[in-house]
PDB file of C-alpha atoms in Angstrom:
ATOM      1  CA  UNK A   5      94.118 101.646 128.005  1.00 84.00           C
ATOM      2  CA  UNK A   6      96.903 103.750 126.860  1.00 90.00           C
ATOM      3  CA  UNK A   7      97.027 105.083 123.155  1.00 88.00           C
ATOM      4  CA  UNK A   8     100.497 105.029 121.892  1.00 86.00           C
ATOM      5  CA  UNK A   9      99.236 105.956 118.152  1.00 84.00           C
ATOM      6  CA  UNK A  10      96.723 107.363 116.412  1.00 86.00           C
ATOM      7  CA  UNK A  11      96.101 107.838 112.505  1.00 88.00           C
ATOM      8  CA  UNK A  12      93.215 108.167 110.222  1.00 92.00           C
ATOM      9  CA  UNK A  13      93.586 105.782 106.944  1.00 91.00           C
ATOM     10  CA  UNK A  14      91.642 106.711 104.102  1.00 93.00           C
ATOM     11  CA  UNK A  15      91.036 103.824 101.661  1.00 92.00           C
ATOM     12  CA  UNK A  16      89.888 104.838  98.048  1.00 92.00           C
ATOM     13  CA  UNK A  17      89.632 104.033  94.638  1.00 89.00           C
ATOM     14  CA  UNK A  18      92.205 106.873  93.440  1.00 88.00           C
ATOM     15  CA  UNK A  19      94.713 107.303  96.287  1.00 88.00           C
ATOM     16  CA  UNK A  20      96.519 109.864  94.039  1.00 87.00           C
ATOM     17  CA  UNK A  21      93.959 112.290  94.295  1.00 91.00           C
ATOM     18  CA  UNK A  22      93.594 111.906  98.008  1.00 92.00           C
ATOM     19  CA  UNK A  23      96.799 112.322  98.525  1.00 92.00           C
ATOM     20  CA  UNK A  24      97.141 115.945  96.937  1.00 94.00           C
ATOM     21  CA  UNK A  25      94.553 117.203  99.080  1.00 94.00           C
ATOM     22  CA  UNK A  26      96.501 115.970 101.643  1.00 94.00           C
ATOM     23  CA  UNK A  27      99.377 117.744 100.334  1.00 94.00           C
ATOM     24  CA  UNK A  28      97.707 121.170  99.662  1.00 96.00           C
ATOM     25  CA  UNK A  29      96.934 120.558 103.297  1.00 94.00           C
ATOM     26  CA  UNK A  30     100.842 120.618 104.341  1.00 95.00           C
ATOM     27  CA  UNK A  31     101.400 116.925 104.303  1.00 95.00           C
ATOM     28  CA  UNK A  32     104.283 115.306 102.291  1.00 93.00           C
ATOM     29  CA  UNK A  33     104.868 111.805 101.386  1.00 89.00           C
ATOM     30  CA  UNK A  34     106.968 110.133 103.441  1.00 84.00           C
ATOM     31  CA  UNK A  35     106.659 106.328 101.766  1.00 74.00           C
ATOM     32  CA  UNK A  36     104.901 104.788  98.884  1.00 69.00           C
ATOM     33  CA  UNK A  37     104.308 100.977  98.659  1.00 67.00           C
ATOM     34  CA  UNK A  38     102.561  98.797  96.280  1.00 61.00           C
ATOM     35  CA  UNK A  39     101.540  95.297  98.150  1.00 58.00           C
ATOM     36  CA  UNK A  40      99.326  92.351  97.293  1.00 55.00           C
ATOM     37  CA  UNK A  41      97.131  91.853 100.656  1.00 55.00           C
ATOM     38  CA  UNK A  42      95.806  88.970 102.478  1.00 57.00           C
ATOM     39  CA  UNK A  43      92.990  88.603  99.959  1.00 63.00           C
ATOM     40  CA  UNK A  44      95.114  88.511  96.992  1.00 62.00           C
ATOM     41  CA  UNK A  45      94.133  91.957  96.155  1.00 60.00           C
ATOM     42  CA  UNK A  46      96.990  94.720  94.703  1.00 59.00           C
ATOM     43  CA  UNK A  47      96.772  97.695  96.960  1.00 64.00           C
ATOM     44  CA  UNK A  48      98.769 101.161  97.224  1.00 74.00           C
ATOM     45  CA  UNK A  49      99.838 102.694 100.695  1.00 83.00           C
ATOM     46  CA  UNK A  50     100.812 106.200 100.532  1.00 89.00           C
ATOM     47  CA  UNK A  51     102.435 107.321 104.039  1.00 90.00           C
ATOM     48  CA  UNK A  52     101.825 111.070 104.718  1.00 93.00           C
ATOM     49  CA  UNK A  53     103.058 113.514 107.114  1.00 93.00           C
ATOM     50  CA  UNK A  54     103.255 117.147 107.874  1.00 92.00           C
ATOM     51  CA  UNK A  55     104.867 119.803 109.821  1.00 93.00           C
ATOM     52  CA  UNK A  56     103.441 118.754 113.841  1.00 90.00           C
ATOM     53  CA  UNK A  57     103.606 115.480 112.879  1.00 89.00           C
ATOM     54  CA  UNK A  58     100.603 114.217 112.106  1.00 90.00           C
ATOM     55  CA  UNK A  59     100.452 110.762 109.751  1.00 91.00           C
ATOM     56  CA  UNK A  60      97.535 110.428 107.438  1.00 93.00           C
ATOM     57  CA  UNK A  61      97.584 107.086 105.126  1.00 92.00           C
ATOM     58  CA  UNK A  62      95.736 106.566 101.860  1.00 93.00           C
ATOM     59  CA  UNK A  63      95.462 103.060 100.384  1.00 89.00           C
ATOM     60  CA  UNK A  64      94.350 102.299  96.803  1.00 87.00           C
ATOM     61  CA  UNK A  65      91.626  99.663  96.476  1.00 83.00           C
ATOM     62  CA  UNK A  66      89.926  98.888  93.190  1.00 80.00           C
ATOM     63  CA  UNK A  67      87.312  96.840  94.997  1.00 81.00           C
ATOM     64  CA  UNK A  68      85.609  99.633  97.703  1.00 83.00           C
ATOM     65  CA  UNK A  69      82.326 100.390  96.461  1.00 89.00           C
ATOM     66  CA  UNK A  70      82.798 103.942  97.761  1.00 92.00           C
ATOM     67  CA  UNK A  71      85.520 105.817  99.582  1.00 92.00           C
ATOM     68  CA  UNK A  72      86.138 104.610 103.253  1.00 89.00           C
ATOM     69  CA  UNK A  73      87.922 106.439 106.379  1.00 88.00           C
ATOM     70  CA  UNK A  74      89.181 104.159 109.130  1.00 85.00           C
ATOM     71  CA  UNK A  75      91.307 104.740 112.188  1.00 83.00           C
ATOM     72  CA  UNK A  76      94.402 103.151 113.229  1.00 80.00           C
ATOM     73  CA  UNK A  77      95.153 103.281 116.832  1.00 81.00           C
ATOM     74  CA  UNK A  78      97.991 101.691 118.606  1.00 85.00           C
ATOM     75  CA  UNK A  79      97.240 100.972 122.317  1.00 89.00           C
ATOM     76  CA  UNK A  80      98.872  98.706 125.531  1.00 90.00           C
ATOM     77  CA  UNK A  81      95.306  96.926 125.867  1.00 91.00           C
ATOM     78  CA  UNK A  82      93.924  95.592 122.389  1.00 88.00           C
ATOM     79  CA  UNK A  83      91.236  93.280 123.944  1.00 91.00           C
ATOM     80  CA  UNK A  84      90.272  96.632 126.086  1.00 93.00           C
ATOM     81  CA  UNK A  85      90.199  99.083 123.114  1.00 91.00           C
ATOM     82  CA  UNK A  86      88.402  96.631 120.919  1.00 90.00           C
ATOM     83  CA  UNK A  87      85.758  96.104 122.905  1.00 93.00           C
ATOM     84  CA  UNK A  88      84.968 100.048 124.200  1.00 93.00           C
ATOM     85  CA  UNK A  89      84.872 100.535 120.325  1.00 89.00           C
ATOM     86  CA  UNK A  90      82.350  98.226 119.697  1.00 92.00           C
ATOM     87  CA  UNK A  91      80.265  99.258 122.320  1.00 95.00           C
ATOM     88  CA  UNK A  92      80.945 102.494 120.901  1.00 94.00           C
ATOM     89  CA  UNK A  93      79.142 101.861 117.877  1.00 93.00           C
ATOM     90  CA  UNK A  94      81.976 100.847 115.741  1.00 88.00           C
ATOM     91  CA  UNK A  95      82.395  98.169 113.722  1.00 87.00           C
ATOM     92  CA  UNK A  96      85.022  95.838 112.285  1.00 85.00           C
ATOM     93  CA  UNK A  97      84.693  95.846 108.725  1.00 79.00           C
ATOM     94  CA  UNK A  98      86.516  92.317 108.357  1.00 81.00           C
ATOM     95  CA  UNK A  99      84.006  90.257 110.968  1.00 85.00           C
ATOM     96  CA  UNK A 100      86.131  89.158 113.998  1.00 83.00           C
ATOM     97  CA  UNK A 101      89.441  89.045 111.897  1.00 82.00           C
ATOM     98  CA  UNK A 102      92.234  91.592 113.186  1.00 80.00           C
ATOM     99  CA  UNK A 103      95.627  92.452 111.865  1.00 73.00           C
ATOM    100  CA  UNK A 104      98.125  91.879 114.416  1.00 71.00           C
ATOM    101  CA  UNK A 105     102.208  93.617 113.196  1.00 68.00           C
ATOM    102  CA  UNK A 106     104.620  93.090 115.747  1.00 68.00           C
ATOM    103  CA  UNK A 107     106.993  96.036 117.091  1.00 64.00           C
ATOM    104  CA  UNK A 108     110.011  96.316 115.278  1.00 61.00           C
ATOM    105  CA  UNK A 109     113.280  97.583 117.353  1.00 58.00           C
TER     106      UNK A 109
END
């Protein structure tokens, strides 16, 4: 399995704040998006960087009983990395369910 990207995601009920402890950290915003999501839910993305190029993305969500940090890796082997993860000890907070973007050029 080869990682080809790797991010934290930090998913909150007050992305703001997050995200200026991010920036007294060195990271700047480098997109802000407001979506509905697959549940129907309004969310907020907020796209960070900084200076070595490290991402960090916060996402609003009214609905979290308390603040949640996930990872998002991009690998050549999903069905690999998926399951050394779970036998890991990690879990898939939406069951079985994935989220599957395709490569843009």
């Amino acid at each position: 399995m080869k990682i080809t990207g790797f991010n934290p995601l930090i998913v909150t009920k007050d992305a703001e704040s997050a995200a200026a402890l991010f920036e007294a950290l060195g990271f700047e915003q480098r997109h802000h998006g407001r979506a509905v999501n697959t549940e129907g839910r309004d969310v907020s993305g907020i796209r960070m960087k900084d200076a070595n190029g490290f991402y960090v993305d916060v996402s609003q969500n009214d609905t979290v009983p308390q603040d949640l940090t996930l990872i998002r890796i991009n690998v050549d082997d999903f069905d690999e990395a998926y399951a050394f993860l779970l036998s890991k000890g990690f879990s898939n907070p939406k069951g079985d369910r994935t989220v599957d973007t395709p490569l843009t050029p």
